[in-house]
Amino acid sequence: MKASGFLGLVLLTIACSAAVEEGAGLNPVSLATQESALYVCGLSCPSGYHPISYQCNTSCGSCASGTPNQTQCDANPTSGSFNQCGLSCPSGWYHDYAQCNTTCGPCDGSTPNEAQCQQVPTSGSFYKCGLSCPSGWYYDYAQCNTSCGSCDGSTPNEAQCQQVPTSGSFYKCGLSCPSGWYYDYSQCNTSCGSCDGSTPNEAQCQQVPTSGNFYKCGLSCPSGWYYNYAQCNTACGPCNGSTPNEALCEKL
């Protein structure tokens, strides 16, 4: 071990032991520096860092049966890609590959616990693990990709993300639209996953106007609007006269 690494661990032991002796409790960010990494008491990292391993360290408190209580954190890069424990990525990044890494905790090939994070592009489209997209993006296609974990054709686990346009309309998987948009039509699209005519899984999103009124699927309206009339519209899904599913939104 390098001298700097040894010194870092000594400093961590002194800092954590002092907190226990003083009865002040453990500092949730009791940090020691070992080269570019931080060793943090607890199972989370400070902003700007991501977890790369978990371990038991009695300097951070008791850890019965090897239960981890310390995280090794690495600084988020400004470009490229990195691996981190857990199946999510920091804001501005997305994960496109998952694997089992025992330094992140017990796992096996069918239950990955480490994600490869890629930087969200500024244009175009990309595939990411999970059925959601970062802010400013939506997904219009879902598929099974074993690089994201176990799956089969009926349970997709990877989404194709497209950039939200600045005007017009678009179709997206799921029955919701991004902020500033509403959906006025739904349908079944097997590109979004298994479905049938009675269970739509794709919405057509329209831009919220600046004045006037509009009909939208669902019995709610965007911020700054209210609804004073509801009706049944089969374009929003199965319904009947006693169970309306479309609202008329008026400007406040």
Short mmCIF file of C-alpha atoms in Angstrom, two decimals:
data_model
loop_
_atom_site.label_atom_id
_atom_site.label_comp_id
_atom_site.label_asym_id
_atom_site.label_seq_id
_atom_site.Cartn_x
_atom_site.Cartn_y
_atom_site.Cartn_z
CA MET A 1 0.00 0.00 0.00
CA LYS A 2 1.33 3.45 -0.80
CA ALA A 3 2.28 5.71 2.12
CA SER A 4 -0.50 8.17 1.21
CA GLY A 5 -3.07 5.34 1.33
CA PHE A 6 -1.83 4.17 4.74
CA LEU A 7 -1.97 7.72 6.08
CA GLY A 8 -5.53 8.10 4.74
CA LEU A 9 -6.74 5.01 6.57
CA VAL A 10 -5.04 6.15 9.79
CA LEU A 11 -6.76 9.54 9.51
CA LEU A 12 -10.13 7.84 8.97
CA THR A 13 -9.63 5.65 12.07
CA ILE A 14 -8.66 8.66 14.20
CA ALA A 15 -11.59 10.78 12.94
CA CYS A 16 -14.23 8.07 13.44
CA SER A 17 -12.82 6.94 16.83
CA ALA A 18 -12.79 10.52 18.08
CA ALA A 19 -16.44 10.96 17.14
CA VAL A 20 -17.41 7.82 19.09
CA GLU A 21 -15.38 8.81 22.15
CA GLU A 22 -16.92 12.30 22.23
CA GLY A 23 -20.43 10.81 21.98
CA ALA A 24 -21.14 13.16 19.09
CA GLY A 25 -22.15 10.39 16.69
CA LEU A 26 -20.44 9.51 13.45
CA ASN A 27 -20.04 12.20 10.87
CA PRO A 28 -21.95 10.86 7.82
CA VAL A 29 -19.10 12.15 5.67
CA SER A 30 -16.07 11.13 7.74
CA LEU A 31 -13.66 11.18 4.83
CA ALA A 32 -10.16 9.90 4.24
CA THR A 33 -8.39 10.38 0.95
CA GLN A 34 -6.61 7.48 -0.70
CA GLU A 35 -5.30 8.65 -4.05
CA SER A 36 -8.46 9.81 -5.96
CA ALA A 37 -11.01 7.93 -3.79
CA LEU A 38 -12.88 8.87 -0.64
CA TYR A 39 -13.72 6.41 2.14
CA VAL A 40 -17.03 7.49 3.68
CA CYS A 41 -18.76 6.13 6.78
CA GLY A 42 -22.24 5.11 5.64
CA LEU A 43 -23.58 3.77 2.35
CA SER A 44 -23.80 6.91 0.22
CA CYS A 45 -21.37 9.33 -1.39
CA PRO A 46 -21.20 13.13 -1.37
CA SER A 47 -22.45 15.04 -4.41
CA GLY A 48 -20.00 14.71 -7.30
CA TYR A 49 -18.90 11.21 -6.28
CA HIS A 50 -20.19 7.71 -6.98
CA PRO A 51 -19.82 4.43 -4.99
CA ILE A 52 -17.38 1.83 -6.28
CA SER A 53 -17.34 -0.60 -3.31
CA TYR A 54 -18.87 -1.26 0.11
CA GLN A 55 -17.05 -2.75 3.06
CA CYS A 56 -17.15 -3.31 6.82
CA ASN A 57 -14.94 -0.99 8.89
CA THR A 58 -15.26 -1.03 12.67
CA SER A 59 -13.93 2.54 12.72
CA CYS A 60 -17.34 3.52 11.32
CA GLY A 61 -19.26 1.56 13.98
CA SER A 62 -20.29 -2.03 14.51
CA CYS A 63 -20.94 -4.11 11.42
CA ALA A 64 -22.31 -7.46 12.49
CA SER A 65 -21.94 -10.43 10.16
CA GLY A 66 -19.87 -8.39 7.73
CA THR A 67 -22.70 -5.97 6.93
CA PRO A 68 -21.02 -3.06 5.11
CA ASN A 69 -20.96 0.36 6.76
CA GLN A 70 -18.36 2.18 4.68
CA THR A 71 -18.33 3.25 1.04
CA GLN A 72 -15.40 3.83 -1.26
CA CYS A 73 -16.33 6.79 -3.47
CA ASP A 74 -14.74 7.95 -6.69
CA ALA A 75 -15.09 11.38 -8.29
CA ASN A 76 -17.51 11.61 -11.22
CA PRO A 77 -15.58 12.19 -14.46
CA THR A 78 -16.37 15.04 -16.83
CA SER A 79 -16.64 12.76 -19.87
CA GLY A 80 -16.39 9.14 -20.95
CA SER A 81 -17.93 6.41 -18.80
CA PHE A 82 -17.54 4.80 -15.38
CA ASN A 83 -18.87 1.88 -13.32
CA GLN A 84 -20.68 2.38 -10.02
CA CYS A 85 -22.45 0.23 -7.45
CA GLY A 86 -26.21 0.20 -7.85
CA LEU A 87 -28.42 0.27 -10.93
CA SER A 88 -28.74 4.02 -11.36
CA CYS A 89 -26.44 6.82 -12.48
CA PRO A 90 -25.95 10.45 -11.42
CA SER A 91 -27.83 13.27 -13.15
CA GLY A 92 -26.44 13.78 -16.67
CA TRP A 93 -25.54 10.09 -17.01
CA TYR A 94 -27.43 6.91 -17.91
CA HIS A 95 -26.65 3.23 -17.52
CA ASP A 96 -26.39 0.94 -20.51
CA TYR A 97 -24.90 -2.19 -18.96
CA ALA A 98 -25.31 -4.03 -15.67
CA GLN A 99 -23.20 -6.73 -14.08
CA CYS A 100 -22.54 -8.57 -10.83
CA ASN A 101 -19.65 -7.21 -8.75
CA THR A 102 -19.16 -8.71 -5.29
CA THR A 103 -17.39 -5.53 -4.08
CA CYS A 104 -20.84 -3.91 -4.35
CA GLY A 105 -22.49 -6.68 -2.31
CA PRO A 106 -23.62 -10.28 -2.73
CA CYS A 107 -24.96 -11.04 -6.20
CA ASP A 108 -25.08 -13.58 -8.98
CA GLY A 109 -25.39 -13.43 -12.73
CA SER A 110 -29.18 -13.06 -12.60
CA THR A 111 -29.14 -10.16 -10.13
CA PRO A 112 -26.66 -7.50 -11.29
CA ASN A 113 -25.68 -4.79 -8.79
CA GLU A 114 -23.28 -2.57 -10.73
CA ALA A 115 -24.04 -0.18 -13.59
CA GLN A 116 -21.89 1.21 -16.37
CA CYS A 117 -22.73 4.90 -16.70
CA GLN A 118 -22.47 6.83 -19.96
CA GLN A 119 -22.83 10.58 -20.44
CA VAL A 120 -26.21 11.72 -21.79
CA PRO A 121 -25.62 13.06 -25.33
CA THR A 122 -26.73 16.50 -26.48
CA SER A 123 -28.67 15.20 -29.49
CA GLY A 124 -29.67 12.03 -31.34
CA SER A 125 -30.92 8.98 -29.44
CA PHE A 126 -29.53 6.27 -27.18
CA TYR A 127 -30.46 3.00 -25.47
CA LYS A 128 -30.44 2.75 -21.68
CA CYS A 129 -31.25 0.05 -19.14
CA GLY A 130 -34.63 0.53 -17.48
CA LEU A 131 -37.91 1.84 -18.86
CA SER A 132 -37.42 5.55 -18.28
CA CYS A 133 -35.33 8.33 -19.80
CA PRO A 134 -33.52 11.36 -18.35
CA SER A 135 -35.23 14.76 -18.18
CA GLY A 136 -35.66 16.18 -21.70
CA TRP A 137 -35.91 12.73 -23.25
CA TYR A 138 -38.69 10.16 -23.77
CA TYR A 139 -38.72 6.55 -24.86
CA ASP A 140 -40.55 5.22 -27.89
CA TYR A 141 -39.29 1.65 -27.99
CA ALA A 142 -38.54 -1.05 -25.42
CA GLN A 143 -36.74 -4.35 -25.75
CA CYS A 144 -35.16 -7.19 -23.80
CA ASN A 145 -31.38 -6.86 -23.41
CA THR A 146 -29.61 -9.36 -21.16
CA SER A 147 -26.81 -6.79 -20.72
CA CYS A 148 -29.30 -4.95 -18.48
CA GLY A 149 -30.26 -8.07 -16.49
CA SER A 150 -32.43 -11.14 -16.93
CA CYS A 151 -35.48 -10.63 -19.16
CA ASP A 152 -37.58 -12.20 -21.88
CA GLY A 153 -39.53 -10.90 -24.84
CA SER A 154 -42.63 -10.15 -22.75
CA THR A 155 -40.76 -8.14 -20.11
CA PRO A 156 -38.53 -5.54 -21.80
CA ASN A 157 -35.84 -3.91 -19.67
CA GLU A 158 -34.16 -1.45 -22.06
CA ALA A 159 -35.54 1.77 -23.55
CA GLN A 160 -34.62 3.76 -26.64
CA CYS A 161 -34.55 7.43 -25.61
CA GLN A 162 -35.39 10.25 -28.01
CA GLN A 163 -35.03 13.99 -27.38
CA VAL A 164 -38.28 15.83 -26.59
CA PRO A 165 -39.05 18.13 -29.56
CA THR A 166 -39.58 21.87 -29.21
CA SER A 167 -42.96 21.86 -30.97
CA GLY A 168 -45.50 19.63 -32.70
CA SER A 169 -46.44 16.26 -31.22
CA PHE A 170 -44.88 12.84 -30.64
CA TYR A 171 -45.71 9.31 -29.50
CA LYS A 172 -44.06 7.85 -26.43
CA CYS A 173 -44.29 4.62 -24.46
CA GLY A 174 -46.33 4.91 -21.30
CA LEU A 175 -49.46 6.92 -20.53
CA SER A 176 -47.90 10.18 -19.43
CA CYS A 177 -46.10 13.09 -21.11
CA PRO A 178 -43.17 15.32 -20.11
CA SER A 179 -43.76 18.66 -18.40
CA GLY A 180 -45.25 21.14 -20.88
CA TRP A 181 -47.03 18.38 -22.80
CA TYR A 182 -50.30 16.45 -22.42
CA TYR A 183 -51.67 13.34 -24.06
CA ASP A 184 -54.91 13.25 -26.02
CA TYR A 185 -54.76 9.75 -27.49
CA SER A 186 -53.56 6.32 -26.41
CA GLN A 187 -53.04 3.05 -28.23
CA CYS A 188 -51.50 -0.37 -28.00
CA ASN A 189 -48.00 -0.58 -29.49
CA THR A 190 -46.07 -3.83 -29.07
CA SER A 191 -42.84 -1.82 -29.51
CA CYS A 192 -43.51 -0.55 -25.98
CA GLY A 193 -44.17 -4.01 -24.54
CA SER A 194 -46.94 -6.58 -24.51
CA CYS A 195 -50.46 -5.12 -24.76
CA ASP A 196 -53.86 -5.55 -26.34
CA GLY A 197 -56.60 -3.21 -27.48
CA SER A 198 -58.06 -2.93 -23.98
CA THR A 199 -54.76 -1.98 -22.32
CA PRO A 200 -53.09 0.87 -24.26
CA ASN A 201 -49.42 1.49 -23.50
CA GLU A 202 -48.47 4.40 -25.79
CA ALA A 203 -49.53 8.06 -25.63
CA GLN A 204 -49.62 10.81 -28.23
CA CYS A 205 -48.22 13.96 -26.58
CA GLN A 206 -49.29 17.46 -27.59
CA GLN A 207 -47.75 20.73 -26.46
CA VAL A 208 -49.74 22.62 -23.80
CA PRO A 209 -51.10 25.79 -25.46
CA THR A 210 -50.62 29.28 -24.05
CA SER A 211 -54.33 30.14 -24.09
CA GLY A 212 -57.79 28.75 -24.88
CA ASN A 213 -58.72 25.23 -23.77
CA PHE A 214 -58.02 21.63 -24.69
CA TYR A 215 -59.12 18.07 -24.01
CA LYS A 216 -56.65 15.66 -22.47
CA CYS A 217 -56.76 12.03 -21.38
CA GLY A 218 -57.03 11.59 -17.65
CA LEU A 219 -58.90 13.61 -15.05
CA SER A 220 -56.27 16.19 -14.25
CA CYS A 221 -54.79 19.26 -15.96
CA PRO A 222 -51.29 20.75 -16.12
CA SER A 223 -50.16 23.45 -13.69
CA GLY A 224 -51.98 26.71 -14.48
CA TRP A 225 -55.05 24.91 -15.85
CA TYR A 226 -58.17 23.35 -14.34
CA TYR A 227 -60.89 21.07 -15.64
CA ASN A 228 -64.62 21.74 -15.37
CA TYR A 229 -65.94 18.99 -17.61
CA ALA A 230 -65.21 15.28 -18.03
CA GLN A 231 -66.38 12.75 -20.58
CA CYS A 232 -65.79 9.24 -21.88
CA ASN A 233 -63.45 9.03 -24.88
CA THR A 234 -62.39 5.59 -26.07
CA ALA A 235 -59.33 7.23 -27.66
CA CYS A 236 -58.05 7.51 -24.07
CA GLY A 237 -58.84 3.89 -23.22
CA PRO A 238 -61.87 1.74 -22.42
CA CYS A 239 -64.64 3.68 -20.63
CA ASN A 240 -68.37 4.24 -20.40
CA GLY A 241 -70.63 7.12 -19.57
CA SER A 242 -70.36 6.53 -15.83
CA THR A 243 -66.55 6.42 -15.82
CA PRO A 244 -65.21 9.46 -17.73
CA ASN A 245 -61.55 9.42 -18.68
CA GLU A 246 -61.01 12.73 -20.51
CA ALA A 247 -60.95 16.26 -19.10
CA LEU A 248 -61.59 19.65 -20.67
CA CYS A 249 -58.81 21.93 -19.40
CA GLU A 250 -59.40 25.69 -19.03
CA LYS A 251 -56.78 28.35 -18.31
CA LEU A 252 -56.74 29.72 -14.76
#
